[in-house]
Amino acid sequence: MMSMASSSLTRLLVAVVSLFTSSALLCADASVHDYAGERFAADGNAFVLHGGSEGVYASAKAAAFIRFEKVAFRRTPESAAAAEEDGNRTATVTAVIFEAGDRDAVGGADVSVSGGRVLCCTPDMARLGACTEGTATYRARNGIGWPRVFAASFLPGSLEAAFPDETVAMARTGMYTLLFVHCDASLAGGQVAARGKTIWRNSRGYLPGRMAPLLPFYGATSLAFAALAAYWFAQCARFWREVVPLQSCATLVIALGMLEAATWYFDLAEFNESGVRPRGATFWAATSGALRGAAARVLVLAVAMGHGVVRPALAGLKSAKVAGLGAAFFAAAEALEVSENVGTVSDHSPSPTRRLFLVLPVAALNAVFVYWIFSSLSKTLNKLKAKRMTAKLEMYQRLNNALIIAVAVSLGWITFEIHFKSTDEYNERWRAAWVIPAVWQLISFSLLCAVCLMWAPSQSSTRYAYLEDEEGGEDEDRDVEDTRPLIRPGPLSYVDNWAISVSKDATTIILRTDSGVYAKAAGDGGKRV
């Protein structure tokens, strides 16, 4: 077993080295907020391109800023020709940077428009002298120059409008958003494409504000997994002759948890230092997280079914169903994690419709796991009670209590998460948002610790799992459900005196007791005489 453990550790180290090698090769593909051909989308009477949204920590000790680097917009030759035919009309793209608390300063009110607020100045607003028709509208805060607004215009005959390379200092902590807006209907239909990038930095580094607290969190999580792994591997090394396959599955889950936490930490640390997010590390962190989640659920389900404790293995069809459910969960969780994290360099929430489409399969499969785990656990508990195997029964009752607590906490946290996100449309509570993924990690880690403590390798692991219960004395190695009805014997009759004799012809055995005389002939049943 020691050689197997060392070879497993060697393979794990090789995998980690390969992981970070691939990450180093892929990290050059990402940027802070990179615009590579994105198109404007209609928003009311304006056309908008979301340039980024981040929580920024401002400090007098370190600079926080947004830097424009070679940001430009290119229109199609057809739209340029149409502008020339219209008297070389100038089209302008406006960049607006504002803090979430000042969102009402961007756009204007127009009672003639459905919804009341518009980003582009309407004829009615222009007649009132509030703005110039066809331009982006905003209201500056007195004395401090916010929101910050920049403009780039397409000159007559030109296909490109460029912003100057400029750095905008951020003096106040807040959730900032950058929008590119144009009001020219002739450029509708995706006729303008963006290129260049903006670099966002807060006083703590390049990590967006909502991600920044996750860096020390994953550092602490890595240490917690390391402590759990040290305990588990020490037990495996000490009782290596007693390790059973179920405990090897727990070893795999711990190893995946260590890999996930460490990869997330290095991913965020690299992003924070350089402003460049390594796609390779992010992908493998998301993949290891999805794989760890699937393996952990399969492990708990196998334990609930009695695998390794009440029965040595699951039946063929049942094993295939468990493996299929685990694979389906891994695929759904992988799609969700990769979509939400790989290449993400913004605190801006993804499309709610797309996220809902990816979340629903994960939620449905989680529900299937929970139902199957508790139904299997109920059957296992009933079986142990019927066979009076009190030691194993007590262990499974502890597992049942731990699962009930985990499910109750999860349901409560789901309710809180829905409330938190539904009431924070503009991400104004961004400094507390990191707690939501952190608590999910803590719930899964706590449940893994509970399983590891209850099923840790010990001197009697093999005997306890496969041979006989300390008090029941029954063999549990058969993976066949006992469908025989329970036999309830009647009260026993006790006799004080009895005697046995044989007839003279040696063909009949005679039993004399206080309750009567019984005779049994060869090949015949006994009868009272």
mmCIF file of C-alpha atoms in Angstrom, residues 138-317:
data_model
loop_
_atom_site.group_PDB
_atom_site.id
_atom_site.type_symbol
_atom_site.label_atom_id
_atom_site.label_comp_id
_atom_site.label_asym_id
_atom_site.label_seq_id
_atom_site.Cartn_x
_atom_site.Cartn_y
_atom_site.Cartn_z
ATOM 1 C CA TYR A 138 -25.251 62.475 -18.465
ATOM 2 C CA ARG A 139 -25.285 64.771 -15.457
ATOM 3 C CA ALA A 140 -21.953 65.645 -13.842
ATOM 4 C CA ARG A 141 -21.592 65.669 -10.078
ATOM 5 C CA ASN A 142 -20.701 69.128 -8.850
ATOM 6 C CA GLY A 143 -17.041 69.772 -8.224
ATOM 7 C CA ILE A 144 -15.543 66.301 -8.715
ATOM 8 C CA GLY A 145 -15.907 65.660 -12.438
ATOM 9 C CA TRP A 146 -17.800 62.348 -12.304
ATOM 10 C CA PRO A 147 -19.055 60.544 -14.290
ATOM 11 C CA ARG A 148 -15.968 60.644 -16.514
ATOM 12 C CA VAL A 149 -16.828 60.988 -20.200
ATOM 13 C CA PHE A 150 -14.620 60.635 -23.301
ATOM 14 C CA ALA A 151 -15.584 60.885 -26.952
ATOM 15 C CA ALA A 152 -14.124 59.562 -30.198
ATOM 16 C CA SER A 153 -15.605 60.587 -33.566
ATOM 17 C CA PHE A 154 -15.518 59.058 -37.020
ATOM 18 C CA LEU A 155 -14.090 61.768 -39.270
ATOM 19 C CA PRO A 156 -15.579 62.157 -42.771
ATOM 20 C CA GLY A 157 -14.440 59.238 -44.903
ATOM 21 C CA SER A 158 -12.629 57.590 -41.993
ATOM 22 C CA LEU A 159 -13.377 54.009 -40.968
ATOM 23 C CA GLU A 160 -11.936 54.296 -37.453
ATOM 24 C CA ALA A 161 -12.467 56.371 -34.324
ATOM 25 C CA ALA A 162 -9.822 56.039 -31.604
ATOM 26 C CA PHE A 163 -9.635 57.064 -27.954
ATOM 27 C CA PRO A 164 -6.373 58.543 -26.675
ATOM 28 C CA ASP A 165 -4.304 56.360 -24.335
ATOM 29 C CA GLU A 166 -5.320 57.833 -21.015
ATOM 30 C CA THR A 167 -5.310 56.835 -17.343
ATOM 31 C CA VAL A 168 -8.303 57.634 -15.150
ATOM 32 C CA ALA A 169 -7.428 57.765 -11.437
ATOM 33 C CA MET A 170 -9.955 56.272 -9.003
ATOM 34 C CA ALA A 171 -10.067 58.171 -5.725
ATOM 35 C CA ARG A 172 -13.093 56.484 -4.156
ATOM 36 C CA THR A 173 -13.851 52.814 -3.420
ATOM 37 C CA GLY A 174 -16.870 51.587 -5.342
ATOM 38 C CA MET A 175 -18.310 49.433 -8.105
ATOM 39 C CA TYR A 176 -17.375 51.148 -11.390
ATOM 40 C CA THR A 177 -18.805 50.489 -14.831
ATOM 41 C CA LEU A 178 -17.519 51.487 -18.269
ATOM 42 C CA LEU A 179 -20.010 51.852 -21.112
ATOM 43 C CA PHE A 180 -19.327 52.706 -24.749
ATOM 44 C CA VAL A 181 -22.372 54.393 -26.274
ATOM 45 C CA HIS A 182 -23.301 55.715 -29.716
ATOM 46 C CA CYS A 183 -26.625 57.174 -30.838
ATOM 47 C CA ASP A 184 -26.343 56.852 -34.633
ATOM 48 C CA ALA A 185 -29.117 54.650 -36.027
ATOM 49 C CA SER A 186 -27.185 54.311 -39.321
ATOM 50 C CA LEU A 187 -24.590 52.257 -37.424
ATOM 51 C CA ALA A 188 -27.158 49.805 -36.071
ATOM 52 C CA GLY A 189 -26.973 46.106 -36.806
ATOM 53 C CA GLY A 190 -23.421 45.547 -35.587
ATOM 54 C CA GLN A 191 -21.698 47.846 -38.087
ATOM 55 C CA VAL A 192 -19.170 49.037 -35.464
ATOM 56 C CA ALA A 193 -16.553 46.708 -33.948
ATOM 57 C CA ALA A 194 -14.275 47.431 -30.968
ATOM 58 C CA ARG A 195 -10.590 46.662 -30.450
ATOM 59 C CA GLY A 196 -7.960 47.457 -27.821
ATOM 60 C CA LYS A 197 -8.163 47.037 -24.062
ATOM 61 C CA THR A 198 -8.654 48.800 -20.768
ATOM 62 C CA ILE A 199 -6.571 47.865 -17.736
ATOM 63 C CA TRP A 200 -8.236 48.117 -14.351
ATOM 64 C CA ARG A 201 -6.227 48.166 -11.146
ATOM 65 C CA ASN A 202 -7.244 48.749 -7.563
ATOM 66 C CA SER A 203 -4.968 49.474 -4.616
ATOM 67 C CA ARG A 204 -4.664 45.738 -3.795
ATOM 68 C CA GLY A 205 -3.699 44.515 -7.239
ATOM 69 C CA TYR A 206 -5.324 43.644 -10.543
ATOM 70 C CA LEU A 207 -7.973 41.315 -9.145
ATOM 71 C CA PRO A 208 -11.528 42.645 -9.502
ATOM 72 C CA GLY A 209 -12.928 43.677 -6.147
ATOM 73 C CA ARG A 210 -15.379 40.782 -5.786
ATOM 74 C CA MET A 211 -12.622 38.244 -6.508
ATOM 75 C CA ALA A 212 -9.942 39.800 -4.296
ATOM 76 C CA PRO A 213 -11.062 38.247 -0.947
ATOM 77 C CA LEU A 214 -11.095 34.798 -2.569
ATOM 78 C CA LEU A 215 -7.288 34.853 -2.832
ATOM 79 C CA PRO A 216 -6.630 34.551 0.947
ATOM 80 C CA PHE A 217 -9.686 32.297 1.267
ATOM 81 C CA TYR A 218 -8.307 29.709 -1.171
ATOM 82 C CA GLY A 219 -4.935 30.010 0.548
ATOM 83 C CA ALA A 220 -6.576 29.056 3.848
ATOM 84 C CA THR A 221 -8.604 26.318 2.106
ATOM 85 C CA SER A 222 -5.405 24.834 0.671
ATOM 86 C CA LEU A 223 -3.932 24.665 4.176
ATOM 87 C CA ALA A 224 -7.120 23.041 5.509
ATOM 88 C CA PHE A 225 -7.032 20.380 2.783
ATOM 89 C CA ALA A 226 -3.343 19.841 3.480
ATOM 90 C CA ALA A 227 -4.114 19.228 7.174
ATOM 91 C CA LEU A 228 -6.927 16.792 6.278
ATOM 92 C CA ALA A 229 -4.668 15.027 3.774
ATOM 93 C CA ALA A 230 -1.856 14.754 6.353
ATOM 94 C CA TYR A 231 -4.227 13.093 8.839
ATOM 95 C CA TRP A 232 -5.727 10.802 6.187
ATOM 96 C CA PHE A 233 -2.423 9.704 4.657
ATOM 97 C CA ALA A 234 -0.965 9.129 8.133
ATOM 98 C CA GLN A 235 -3.870 6.797 8.900
ATOM 99 C CA CYS A 236 -3.463 5.054 5.538
ATOM 100 C CA ALA A 237 0.277 4.596 6.109
ATOM 101 C CA ARG A 238 -0.244 3.366 9.661
ATOM 102 C CA PHE A 239 -2.953 0.840 8.761
ATOM 103 C CA TRP A 240 -2.059 0.183 5.135
ATOM 104 C CA ARG A 241 -2.996 -3.509 5.389
ATOM 105 C CA GLU A 242 -6.517 -2.560 6.479
ATOM 106 C CA VAL A 243 -7.314 0.016 3.758
ATOM 107 C CA VAL A 244 -10.451 -0.904 1.782
ATOM 108 C CA PRO A 245 -11.569 0.382 -1.654
ATOM 109 C CA LEU A 246 -14.067 2.802 -0.090
ATOM 110 C CA GLN A 247 -11.203 4.565 1.693
ATOM 111 C CA SER A 248 -9.246 4.744 -1.552
ATOM 112 C CA CYS A 249 -12.200 6.655 -3.046
ATOM 113 C CA ALA A 250 -12.016 9.091 -0.125
ATOM 114 C CA THR A 251 -8.302 9.542 -0.863
ATOM 115 C CA LEU A 252 -9.181 10.514 -4.448
ATOM 116 C CA VAL A 253 -11.725 13.107 -3.258
ATOM 117 C CA ILE A 254 -9.174 14.641 -0.853
ATOM 118 C CA ALA A 255 -6.533 14.793 -3.585
ATOM 119 C CA LEU A 256 -8.960 16.490 -5.975
ATOM 120 C CA GLY A 257 -9.937 18.979 -3.279
ATOM 121 C CA MET A 258 -6.274 19.831 -2.660
ATOM 122 C CA LEU A 259 -5.707 20.276 -6.391
ATOM 123 C CA GLU A 260 -8.793 22.455 -6.792
ATOM 124 C CA ALA A 261 -7.968 24.801 -3.894
ATOM 125 C CA ALA A 262 -4.297 25.114 -4.883
ATOM 126 C CA THR A 263 -5.120 25.785 -8.548
ATOM 127 C CA TRP A 264 -7.677 28.454 -7.701
ATOM 128 C CA TYR A 265 -5.137 30.114 -5.414
ATOM 129 C CA PHE A 266 -2.397 30.200 -8.043
ATOM 130 C CA ASP A 267 -4.860 31.325 -10.710
ATOM 131 C CA LEU A 268 -5.987 34.302 -8.628
ATOM 132 C CA ALA A 269 -2.458 35.098 -7.428
ATOM 133 C CA GLU A 270 -1.157 35.231 -11.015
ATOM 134 C CA PHE A 271 -4.095 37.394 -12.073
ATOM 135 C CA ASN A 272 -3.576 39.749 -9.127
ATOM 136 C CA GLU A 273 0.134 40.235 -9.848
ATOM 137 C CA SER A 274 0.138 40.603 -13.617
ATOM 138 C CA GLY A 275 -3.365 41.624 -14.631
ATOM 139 C CA VAL A 276 -3.378 38.644 -16.985
ATOM 140 C CA ARG A 277 -5.586 35.693 -16.083
ATOM 141 C CA PRO A 278 -4.056 32.300 -16.979
ATOM 142 C CA ARG A 279 -6.755 30.465 -18.886
ATOM 143 C CA GLY A 280 -5.067 27.104 -18.406
ATOM 144 C CA ALA A 281 -5.027 27.354 -14.603
ATOM 145 C CA THR A 282 -8.616 28.606 -14.553
ATOM 146 C CA PHE A 283 -9.776 25.749 -16.775
ATOM 147 C CA TRP A 284 -8.082 23.092 -14.656
ATOM 148 C CA ALA A 285 -9.327 24.662 -11.422
ATOM 149 C CA ALA A 286 -12.894 24.581 -12.776
ATOM 150 C CA THR A 287 -12.418 21.009 -14.040
ATOM 151 C CA SER A 288 -10.941 19.709 -10.781
ATOM 152 C CA GLY A 289 -13.776 21.386 -8.869
ATOM 153 C CA ALA A 290 -16.418 19.727 -11.042
ATOM 154 C CA LEU A 291 -14.640 16.360 -10.802
ATOM 155 C CA ARG A 292 -14.259 16.672 -7.029
ATOM 156 C CA GLY A 293 -17.949 17.509 -6.670
ATOM 157 C CA ALA A 294 -18.994 14.503 -8.753
ATOM 158 C CA ALA A 295 -16.595 12.131 -6.937
ATOM 159 C CA ALA A 296 -17.736 13.374 -3.513
ATOM 160 C CA ARG A 297 -21.404 12.804 -4.354
ATOM 161 C CA VAL A 298 -20.712 9.327 -5.727
ATOM 162 C CA LEU A 299 -18.696 8.528 -2.582
ATOM 163 C CA VAL A 300 -21.509 9.594 -0.237
ATOM 164 C CA LEU A 301 -24.074 7.690 -2.326
ATOM 165 C CA ALA A 302 -21.950 4.526 -2.258
ATOM 166 C CA VAL A 303 -21.573 4.825 1.519
ATOM 167 C CA ALA A 304 -25.330 5.361 1.909
ATOM 168 C CA MET A 305 -25.940 2.181 -0.091
ATOM 169 C CA GLY A 306 -23.727 0.268 2.329
ATOM 170 C CA HIS A 307 -20.781 -0.235 -0.017
ATOM 171 C CA GLY A 308 -17.682 -1.237 1.928
ATOM 172 C CA VAL A 309 -19.528 -1.578 5.228
ATOM 173 C CA VAL A 310 -22.683 -3.635 4.797
ATOM 174 C CA ARG A 311 -21.766 -5.108 1.415
ATOM 175 C CA PRO A 312 -18.356 -5.432 -0.295
ATOM 176 C CA ALA A 313 -19.446 -4.063 -3.693
ATOM 177 C CA LEU A 314 -22.427 -2.665 -5.545
ATOM 178 C CA ALA A 315 -24.277 -4.858 -8.027
ATOM 179 C CA GLY A 316 -23.430 -4.420 -11.711
ATOM 180 C CA LEU A 317 -26.539 -2.489 -12.834
#
